[in-house]
CSV table of C-alpha atoms in Angstrom, one decimal:
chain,number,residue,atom,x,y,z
A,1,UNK,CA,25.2,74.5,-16.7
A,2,UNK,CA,28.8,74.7,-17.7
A,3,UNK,CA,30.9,71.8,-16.6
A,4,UNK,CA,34.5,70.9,-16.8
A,5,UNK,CA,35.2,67.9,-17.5
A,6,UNK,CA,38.4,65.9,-16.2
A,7,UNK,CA,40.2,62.7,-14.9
A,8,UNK,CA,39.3,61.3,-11.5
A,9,UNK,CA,42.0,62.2,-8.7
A,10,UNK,CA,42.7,60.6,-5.2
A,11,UNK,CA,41.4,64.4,-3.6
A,12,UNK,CA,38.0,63.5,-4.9
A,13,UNK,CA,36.9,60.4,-3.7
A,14,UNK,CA,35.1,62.4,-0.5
A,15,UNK,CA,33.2,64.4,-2.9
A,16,UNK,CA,32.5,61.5,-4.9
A,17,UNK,CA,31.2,59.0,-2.2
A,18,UNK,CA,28.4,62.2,-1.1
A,19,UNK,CA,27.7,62.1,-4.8
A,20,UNK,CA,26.8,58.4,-5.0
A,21,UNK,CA,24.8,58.4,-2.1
A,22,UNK,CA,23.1,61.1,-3.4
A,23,UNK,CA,22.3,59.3,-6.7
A,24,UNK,CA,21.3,56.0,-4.7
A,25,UNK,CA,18.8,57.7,-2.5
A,26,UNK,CA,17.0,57.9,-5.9
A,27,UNK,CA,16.3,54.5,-5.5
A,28,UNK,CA,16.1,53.3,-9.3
A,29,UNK,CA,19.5,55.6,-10.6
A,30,UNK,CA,22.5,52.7,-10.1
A,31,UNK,CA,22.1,49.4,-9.4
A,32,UNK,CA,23.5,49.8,-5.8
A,33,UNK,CA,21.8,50.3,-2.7
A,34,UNK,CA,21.9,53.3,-0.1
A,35,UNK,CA,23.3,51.0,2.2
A,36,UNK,CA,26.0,49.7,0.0
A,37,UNK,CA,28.2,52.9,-1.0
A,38,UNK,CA,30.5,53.4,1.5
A,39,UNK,CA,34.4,54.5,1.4
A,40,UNK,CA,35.4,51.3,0.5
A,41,UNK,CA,33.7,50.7,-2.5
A,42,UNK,CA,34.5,54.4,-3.9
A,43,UNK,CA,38.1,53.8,-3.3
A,44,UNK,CA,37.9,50.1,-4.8
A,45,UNK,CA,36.2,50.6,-7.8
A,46,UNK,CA,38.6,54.4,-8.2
A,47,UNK,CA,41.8,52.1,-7.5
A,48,UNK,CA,40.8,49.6,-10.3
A,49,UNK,CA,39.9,52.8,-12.7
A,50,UNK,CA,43.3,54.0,-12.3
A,51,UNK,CA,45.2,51.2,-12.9
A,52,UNK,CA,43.4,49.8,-15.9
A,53,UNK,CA,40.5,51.8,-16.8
A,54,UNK,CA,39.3,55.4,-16.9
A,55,UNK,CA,38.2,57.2,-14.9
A,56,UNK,CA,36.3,61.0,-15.3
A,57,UNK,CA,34.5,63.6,-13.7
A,58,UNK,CA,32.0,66.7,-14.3
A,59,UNK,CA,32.9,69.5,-12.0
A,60,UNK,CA,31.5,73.1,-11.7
A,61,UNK,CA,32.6,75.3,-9.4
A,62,UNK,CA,34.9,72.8,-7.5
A,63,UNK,CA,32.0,70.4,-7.0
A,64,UNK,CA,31.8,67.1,-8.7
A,65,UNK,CA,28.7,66.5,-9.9
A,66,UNK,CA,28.7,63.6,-12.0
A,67,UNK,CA,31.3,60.5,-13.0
A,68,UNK,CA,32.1,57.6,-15.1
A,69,UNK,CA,34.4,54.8,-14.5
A,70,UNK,CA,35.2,51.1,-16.3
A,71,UNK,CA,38.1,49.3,-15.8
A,72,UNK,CA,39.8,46.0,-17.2
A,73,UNK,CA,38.6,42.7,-16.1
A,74,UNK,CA,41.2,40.8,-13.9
A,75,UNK,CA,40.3,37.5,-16.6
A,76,UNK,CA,43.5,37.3,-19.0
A,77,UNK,CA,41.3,36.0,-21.7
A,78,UNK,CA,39.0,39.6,-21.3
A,79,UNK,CA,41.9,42.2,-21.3
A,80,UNK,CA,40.5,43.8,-24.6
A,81,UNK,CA,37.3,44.9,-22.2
A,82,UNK,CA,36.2,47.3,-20.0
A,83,UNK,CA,33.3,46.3,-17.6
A,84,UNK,CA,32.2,47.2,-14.4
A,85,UNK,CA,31.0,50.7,-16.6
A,86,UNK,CA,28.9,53.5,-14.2
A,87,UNK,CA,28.0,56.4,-14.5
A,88,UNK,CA,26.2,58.9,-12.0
A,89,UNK,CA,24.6,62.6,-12.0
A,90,UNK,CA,23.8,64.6,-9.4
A,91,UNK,CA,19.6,64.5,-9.1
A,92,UNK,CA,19.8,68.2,-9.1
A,93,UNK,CA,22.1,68.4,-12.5
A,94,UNK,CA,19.8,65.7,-14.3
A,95,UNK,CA,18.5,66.3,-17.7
A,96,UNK,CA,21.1,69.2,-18.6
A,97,UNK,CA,23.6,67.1,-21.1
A,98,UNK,CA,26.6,66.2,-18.2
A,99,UNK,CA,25.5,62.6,-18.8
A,100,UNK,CA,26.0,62.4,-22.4
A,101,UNK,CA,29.0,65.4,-22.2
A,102,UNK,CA,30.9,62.9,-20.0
A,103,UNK,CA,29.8,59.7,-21.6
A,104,UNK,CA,31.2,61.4,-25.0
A,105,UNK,CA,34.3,62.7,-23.8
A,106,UNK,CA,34.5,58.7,-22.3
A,107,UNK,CA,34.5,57.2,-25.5
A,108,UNK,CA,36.9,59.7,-27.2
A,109,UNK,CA,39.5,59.3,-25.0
A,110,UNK,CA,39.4,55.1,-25.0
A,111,UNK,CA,39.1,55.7,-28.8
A,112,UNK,CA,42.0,57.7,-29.3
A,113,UNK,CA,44.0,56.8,-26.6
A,114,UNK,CA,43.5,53.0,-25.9
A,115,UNK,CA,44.0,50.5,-29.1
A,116,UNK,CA,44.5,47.8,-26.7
A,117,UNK,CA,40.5,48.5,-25.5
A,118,UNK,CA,38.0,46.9,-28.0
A,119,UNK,CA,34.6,46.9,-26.0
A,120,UNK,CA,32.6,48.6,-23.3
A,121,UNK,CA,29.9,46.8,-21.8
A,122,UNK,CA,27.2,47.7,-19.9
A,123,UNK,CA,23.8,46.3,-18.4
A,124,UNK,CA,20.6,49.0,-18.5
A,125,UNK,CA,17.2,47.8,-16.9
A,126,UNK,CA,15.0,47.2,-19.9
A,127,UNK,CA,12.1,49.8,-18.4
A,128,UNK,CA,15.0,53.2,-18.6
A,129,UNK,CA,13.9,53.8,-22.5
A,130,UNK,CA,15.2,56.9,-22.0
A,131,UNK,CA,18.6,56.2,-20.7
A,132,UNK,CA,18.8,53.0,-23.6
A,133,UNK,CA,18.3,56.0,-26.1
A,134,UNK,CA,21.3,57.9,-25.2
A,135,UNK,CA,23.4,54.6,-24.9
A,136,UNK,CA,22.5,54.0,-28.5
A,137,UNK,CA,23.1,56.9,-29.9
A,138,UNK,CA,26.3,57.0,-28.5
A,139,UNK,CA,27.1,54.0,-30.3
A,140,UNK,CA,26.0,50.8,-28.2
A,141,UNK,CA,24.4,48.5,-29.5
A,142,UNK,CA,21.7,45.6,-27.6
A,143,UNK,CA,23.6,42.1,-27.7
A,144,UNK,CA,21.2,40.5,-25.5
A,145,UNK,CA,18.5,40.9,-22.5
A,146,UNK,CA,19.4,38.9,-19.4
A,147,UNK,CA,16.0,37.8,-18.1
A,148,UNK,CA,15.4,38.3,-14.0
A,149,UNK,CA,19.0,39.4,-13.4
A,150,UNK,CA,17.7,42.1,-11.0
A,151,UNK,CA,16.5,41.4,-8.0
A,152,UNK,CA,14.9,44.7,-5.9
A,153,UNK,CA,14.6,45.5,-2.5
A,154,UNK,CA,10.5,44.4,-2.5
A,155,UNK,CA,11.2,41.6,-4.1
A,156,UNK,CA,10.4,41.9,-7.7
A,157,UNK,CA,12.1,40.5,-10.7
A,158,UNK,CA,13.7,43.6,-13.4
A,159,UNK,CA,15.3,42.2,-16.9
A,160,UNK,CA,18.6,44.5,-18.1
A,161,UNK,CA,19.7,44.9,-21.9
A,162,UNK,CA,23.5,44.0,-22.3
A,163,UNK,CA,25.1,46.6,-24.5
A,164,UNK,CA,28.3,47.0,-26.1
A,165,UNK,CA,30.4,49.4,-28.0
A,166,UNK,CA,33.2,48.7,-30.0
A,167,UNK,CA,36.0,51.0,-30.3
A,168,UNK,CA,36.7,51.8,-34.1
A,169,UNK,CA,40.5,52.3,-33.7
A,170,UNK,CA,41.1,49.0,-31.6
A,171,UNK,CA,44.7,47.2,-32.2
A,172,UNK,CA,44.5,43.2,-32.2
A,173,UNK,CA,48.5,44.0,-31.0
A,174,UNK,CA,48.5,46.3,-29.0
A,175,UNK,CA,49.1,46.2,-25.2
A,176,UNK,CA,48.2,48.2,-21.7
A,177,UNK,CA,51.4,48.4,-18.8
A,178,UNK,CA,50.4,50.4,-15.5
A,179,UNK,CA,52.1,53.5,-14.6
A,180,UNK,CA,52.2,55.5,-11.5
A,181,UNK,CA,48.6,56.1,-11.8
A,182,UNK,CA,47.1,55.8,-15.4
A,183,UNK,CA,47.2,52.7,-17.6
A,184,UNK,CA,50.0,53.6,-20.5
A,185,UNK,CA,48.8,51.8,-24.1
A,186,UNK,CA,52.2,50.7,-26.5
A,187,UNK,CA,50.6,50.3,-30.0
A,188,UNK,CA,52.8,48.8,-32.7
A,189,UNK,CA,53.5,51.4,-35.7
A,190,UNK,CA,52.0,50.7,-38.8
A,191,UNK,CA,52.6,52.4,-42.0
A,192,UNK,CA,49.3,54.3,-41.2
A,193,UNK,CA,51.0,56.3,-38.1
A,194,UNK,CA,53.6,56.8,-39.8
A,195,UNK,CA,52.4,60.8,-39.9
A,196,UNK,CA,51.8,60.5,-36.6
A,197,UNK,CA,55.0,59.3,-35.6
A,198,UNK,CA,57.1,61.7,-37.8
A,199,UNK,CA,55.4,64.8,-36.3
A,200,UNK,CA,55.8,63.1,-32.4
A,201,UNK,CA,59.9,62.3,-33.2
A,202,UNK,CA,60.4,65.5,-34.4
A,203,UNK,CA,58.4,67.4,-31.5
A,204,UNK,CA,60.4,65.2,-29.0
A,205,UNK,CA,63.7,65.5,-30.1
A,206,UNK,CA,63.7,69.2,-30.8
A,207,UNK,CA,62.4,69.5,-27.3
A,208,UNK,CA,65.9,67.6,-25.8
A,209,UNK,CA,68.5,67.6,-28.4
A,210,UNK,CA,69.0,70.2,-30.6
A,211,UNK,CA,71.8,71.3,-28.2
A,212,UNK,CA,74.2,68.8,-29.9
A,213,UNK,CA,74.0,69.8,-33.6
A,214,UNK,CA,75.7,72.5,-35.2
A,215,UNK,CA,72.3,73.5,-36.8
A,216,UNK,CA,70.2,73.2,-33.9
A,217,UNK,CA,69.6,69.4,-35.5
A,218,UNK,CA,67.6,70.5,-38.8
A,219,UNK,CA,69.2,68.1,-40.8
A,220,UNK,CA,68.8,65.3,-38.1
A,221,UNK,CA,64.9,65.9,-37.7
A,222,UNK,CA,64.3,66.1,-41.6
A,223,UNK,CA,66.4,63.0,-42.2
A,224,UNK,CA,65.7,60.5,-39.3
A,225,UNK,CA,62.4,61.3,-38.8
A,226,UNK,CA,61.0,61.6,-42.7
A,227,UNK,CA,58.0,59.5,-43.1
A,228,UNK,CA,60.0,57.7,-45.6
A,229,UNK,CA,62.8,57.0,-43.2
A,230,UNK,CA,60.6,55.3,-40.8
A,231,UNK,CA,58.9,53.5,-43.3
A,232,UNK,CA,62.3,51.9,-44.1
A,233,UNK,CA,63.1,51.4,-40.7
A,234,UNK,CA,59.9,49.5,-40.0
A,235,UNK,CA,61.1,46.8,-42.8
A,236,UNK,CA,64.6,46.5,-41.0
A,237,UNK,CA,64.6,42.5,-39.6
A,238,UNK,CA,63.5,42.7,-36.0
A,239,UNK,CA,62.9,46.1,-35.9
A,240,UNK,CA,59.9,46.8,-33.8
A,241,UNK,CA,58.3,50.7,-33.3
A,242,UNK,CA,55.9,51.3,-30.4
A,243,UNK,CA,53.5,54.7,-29.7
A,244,UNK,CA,53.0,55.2,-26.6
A,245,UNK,CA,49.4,56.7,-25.5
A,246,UNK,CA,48.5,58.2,-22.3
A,247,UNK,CA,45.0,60.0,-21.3
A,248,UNK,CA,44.0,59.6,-24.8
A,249,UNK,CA,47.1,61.1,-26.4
A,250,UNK,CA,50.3,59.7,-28.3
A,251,UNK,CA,52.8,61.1,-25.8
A,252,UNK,CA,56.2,58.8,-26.6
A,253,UNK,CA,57.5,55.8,-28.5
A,254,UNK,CA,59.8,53.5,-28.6
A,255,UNK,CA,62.1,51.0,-31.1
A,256,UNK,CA,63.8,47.7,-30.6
A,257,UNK,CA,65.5,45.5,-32.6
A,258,UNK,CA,65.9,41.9,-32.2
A,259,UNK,CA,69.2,41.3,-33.7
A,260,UNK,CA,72.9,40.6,-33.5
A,261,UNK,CA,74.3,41.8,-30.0
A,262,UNK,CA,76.6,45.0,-29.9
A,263,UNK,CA,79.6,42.8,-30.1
A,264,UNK,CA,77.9,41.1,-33.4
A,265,UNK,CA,78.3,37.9,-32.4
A,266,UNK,CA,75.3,36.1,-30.5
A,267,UNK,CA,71.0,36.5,-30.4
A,268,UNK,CA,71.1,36.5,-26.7
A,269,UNK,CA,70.2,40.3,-26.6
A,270,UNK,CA,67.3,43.1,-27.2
A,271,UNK,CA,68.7,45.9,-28.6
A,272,UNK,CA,66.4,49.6,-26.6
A,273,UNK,CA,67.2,51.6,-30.0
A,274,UNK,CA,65.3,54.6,-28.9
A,275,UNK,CA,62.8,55.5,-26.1
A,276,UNK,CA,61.7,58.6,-26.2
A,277,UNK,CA,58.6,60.9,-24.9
A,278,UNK,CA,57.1,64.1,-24.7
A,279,UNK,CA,58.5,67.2,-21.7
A,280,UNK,CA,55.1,67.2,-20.4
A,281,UNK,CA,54.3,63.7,-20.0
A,282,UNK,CA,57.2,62.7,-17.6
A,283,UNK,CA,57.0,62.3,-14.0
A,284,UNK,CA,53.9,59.7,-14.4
A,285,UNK,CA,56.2,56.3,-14.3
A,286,UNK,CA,55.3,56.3,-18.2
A,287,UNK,CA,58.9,55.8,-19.1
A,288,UNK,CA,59.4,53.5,-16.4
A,289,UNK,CA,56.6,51.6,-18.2
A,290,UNK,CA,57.6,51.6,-21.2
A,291,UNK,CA,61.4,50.3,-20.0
A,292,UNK,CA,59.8,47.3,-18.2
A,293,UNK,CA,57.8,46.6,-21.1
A,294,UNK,CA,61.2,46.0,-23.4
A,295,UNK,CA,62.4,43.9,-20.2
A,296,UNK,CA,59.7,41.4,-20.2
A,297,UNK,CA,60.0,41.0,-24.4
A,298,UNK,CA,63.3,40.6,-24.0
A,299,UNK,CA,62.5,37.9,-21.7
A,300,UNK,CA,59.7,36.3,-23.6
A,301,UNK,CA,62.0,36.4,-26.2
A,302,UNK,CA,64.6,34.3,-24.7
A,303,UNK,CA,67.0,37.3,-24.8
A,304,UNK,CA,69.7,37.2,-21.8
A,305,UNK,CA,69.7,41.3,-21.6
A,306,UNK,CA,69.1,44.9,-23.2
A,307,UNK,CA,71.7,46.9,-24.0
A,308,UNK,CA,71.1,50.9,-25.3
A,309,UNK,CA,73.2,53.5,-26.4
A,310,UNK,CA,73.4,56.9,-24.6
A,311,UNK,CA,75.2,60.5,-24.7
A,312,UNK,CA,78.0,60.1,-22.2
A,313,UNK,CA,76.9,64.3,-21.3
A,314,UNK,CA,73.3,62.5,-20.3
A,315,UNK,CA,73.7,62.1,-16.9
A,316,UNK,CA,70.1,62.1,-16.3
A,317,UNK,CA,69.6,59.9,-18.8
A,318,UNK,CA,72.5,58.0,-17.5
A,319,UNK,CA,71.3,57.8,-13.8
A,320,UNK,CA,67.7,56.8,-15.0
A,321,UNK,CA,69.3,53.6,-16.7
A,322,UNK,CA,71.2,52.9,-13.9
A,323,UNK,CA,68.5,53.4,-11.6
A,324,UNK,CA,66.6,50.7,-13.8
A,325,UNK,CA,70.1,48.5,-13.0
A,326,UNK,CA,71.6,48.9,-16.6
A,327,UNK,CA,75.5,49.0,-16.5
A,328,UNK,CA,78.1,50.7,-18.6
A,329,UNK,CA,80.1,48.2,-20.7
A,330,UNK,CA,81.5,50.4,-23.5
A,331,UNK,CA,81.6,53.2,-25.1
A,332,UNK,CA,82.0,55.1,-29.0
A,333,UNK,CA,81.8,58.1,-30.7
A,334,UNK,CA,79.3,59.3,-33.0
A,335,UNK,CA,80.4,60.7,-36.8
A,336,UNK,CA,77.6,62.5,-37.9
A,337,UNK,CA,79.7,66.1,-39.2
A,338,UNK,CA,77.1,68.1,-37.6
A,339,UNK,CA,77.4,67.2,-34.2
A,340,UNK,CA,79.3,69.5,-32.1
A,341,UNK,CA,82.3,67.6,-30.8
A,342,UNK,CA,82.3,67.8,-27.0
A,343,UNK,CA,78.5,65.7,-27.7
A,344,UNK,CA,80.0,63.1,-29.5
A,345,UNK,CA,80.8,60.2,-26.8
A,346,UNK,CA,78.1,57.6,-25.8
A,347,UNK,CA,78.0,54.9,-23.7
A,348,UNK,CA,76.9,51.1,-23.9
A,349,UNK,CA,74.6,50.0,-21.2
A,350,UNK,CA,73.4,47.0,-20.9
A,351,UNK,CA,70.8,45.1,-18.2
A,352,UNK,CA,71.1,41.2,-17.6
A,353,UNK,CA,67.7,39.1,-17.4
C-alpha cells in the first residue's frame, strides 16, 4: 500500500477521531479506551502537536490511515522533550510498513529540523515484543520498566518499558518560539553550518535583492556570504547568528549584535542586523517569530530597544516593522559602487522595550 505521508492539518481531525476509535476498538492498540476518544481529546492533544510538537499523517487516497504526534511538556525544566508520543494504524493497514514509514519520517524531521528537541519518550506494555522490536531498531533504547503502571478494564495489572531516543543533532542552545501553527527552532551558528548558512544567504537574497546591484548582486553574494566572511563575522564582539528551522528544514536566519547604539554612544540597544528567510516559507508567522524572539533578548538583556536598518524602496518591509511598532528615526545612504543609485537610501527604525 502506497502512502503519503504529511503534517497533520485542522481539516483532519474528523478523519482522525474515526481513526482512533477505530484503533481503540482493538482493545489492546493504545492505551485509551473506546469510551475515551472523543472530539475533545483529538483536538487537545492536535492543538498541543501544533504548537510545540509534530504532528504527521499516512494518507492514501484522501483517507488517513495512520498518525503520530508528541509535543513539549508544559514543565520549563523538560522543554528539551517530547512526551505524550502515539502512534495509531488503521486495523485494516496493519502489518504493511505505515508504522515504521511514519515513525521514520518522525524522527527525521525532529532530527533535522529541531536542535532544541533532545529526547522522545515513550511507554510500550512489556508483552507487545513485536512493537518493542521496531521501537529499537528505530533507535530507542529501554531506560526502565515501570512495574503495574497499567491498570485494564478487568482489572489486571500490565508493566510498560520506558523508552527513549535521543536526537543526534540536538543543540544545548538552541530554542523553540510558536508560530502561526508550527513550532519555529533558532539554532545558534557554529562554524560547522557555516556551509549551510552560505548556501541559505545566498539562496535568500538572490531571491529579493538582486534588483539593487548593477550586477544582479554577484559581487554582494560572493563576498558577504563567503564561508570565510561569516566565519569572521561570528568572531565580531556581540555578534550573534541564528538558523531558523521550520518542518524539519533551515528556512531563514537571523544576526544581532550587542553593541554600541546607532548613535555610538550608549549599551541600551540590540542592534536586528539581518533577518532574513526563504519566498516559500512566509505567511506562517515565522518571521513574526523570529522578530519577537530578538525582542525578548533584547529584553533579557537589559537593552531599552532594537533598532534595524532598511531600504527606504521597502515598503513592505517597512510596513512589516511598523506593523511590529518599530519607528523611523533616521536615515543614510549606502556606498557600495555597485548599487544602483535610486536603491541607495535606508532608514533607521527602531522599537522601545
Amino acid at each position: 500500500m502506497n502512502s503519503v505521508i504529511r503534517f497533520l492539518a485542522p481539516d483532519d481531525l474528523a478523519q482522525l477521531l474515526h481513526l482512533y476509535q477505530e484503533v481503540a476498538q482493538q482493545g489492546d492498540g493504545i492505551i485509551r479506551y473506546p469510551f475515551e476518544i472523543d472530539a475533545n481529546y483529538i483536538q487537545t492533544f492536535a492543538l498541543k502537536s501544533w504548537s510545540s510538537g509534530l504532528a504527521l499523517v499516512a494518507e492514501v487516497d484522501g483517507r488517513i490511515i495512520g498518525e503520530i504526534h508528541a509535543f513539549m511538556s508544559d514543565i520549563f525544566a523538560s522543554r528539551h522533550m517530547l512526551i505524550g508520543l502515539t502512534i495509531v494504524v488503521h486495523p485494516k493497514a496493519q502489518g504493511q510498513g505505515i508504522g515504521r514509514h511514519l515513525f521514520q519520517q518522525f524522527l527525521t524531521l525532529v532530527e533535522t529540523g529541531r536542535p532544541d528537541i533532545f529526547r522522545i519518550e515513550l511507554y510500550v506494555r512489556s508483552h507487545h515484543t513485536k512493537a518493542i522490536g521496531l521501537y529499537e531498531s528505530l533507535g530507542f533504547k529501554k531506560e526502565g520498566i515501570l512495574h503495574d503502571r497499567i491498570l485494564t478494564k478487568e482489572h489486571t495489572l500490565q508493566t510498560p518499558w520506558m523508552m527513549a531516543w535521543k536526537n543526534p543533532n540536538f543543540r544545548l542552545n538552541a530554542v523553540s518560539i510558536a508560530s502561526k501553527r508550527h513550532r519555529v527552532s533558532l539554532c545558534p551558528v557554529t562554524e560547522q553550518d557555516l556551509e549551510r548558512l552560505s548556501k541559505l544567504a545566498r539562496k535568500i537574497y538572490k531571491a529579493y535583492f538582486i534588483h539593487l546591484w548593477k550586477d544582479d548582486g554577484q559581487w554582494y553574494r560572493n563576498w558577504a556570504f563567503s564561508t570565510q566572511k561569516l566565519a569572521s563575522e561570528l568572531q565580531e564582539p556581540g555578534a550573534r547568528w541564528y538558523l531558523s528551522y521550520y518542518q524539519g528544514k533551515a528556512v531563514g536566519f537571523l544576526k544581532t549584535i550587542d553593541q554600541l547604539g546607532p548613535e555610538g554612544k550608549d549599551r541600551d540597544t540590540l542592534k536586528l542586523e539581518r533577518i532574513y528567510l526563504l519566498p516559500e516559507a512566509k505567511g506562517e508567522g515565522i518571521g513574526q517569530a523570529m522578530l519577537r524572539y530578538v525582542n525578548q533578548a533584547a529584553k533579557q538583556l537589559g537593552r531599552k530597544s532594537v533598532w534595524l536598518t532598511v531600504m527606504d524602496s521597502n515598503d513592505t518591509s517597512i510596513a512589516f516593522y511598523q506593523k511590529h511598532q518599530f519607528e523611523i528615526f533616521g536615515r543614510h545612504q549606502l556606498d557600495f559602487e555597485q548599487v544602483k543609485e535610486q536603491y541607495r537610501g535606508m532608514y533607521q527604525m527602531r522599537r522601545l522595550l
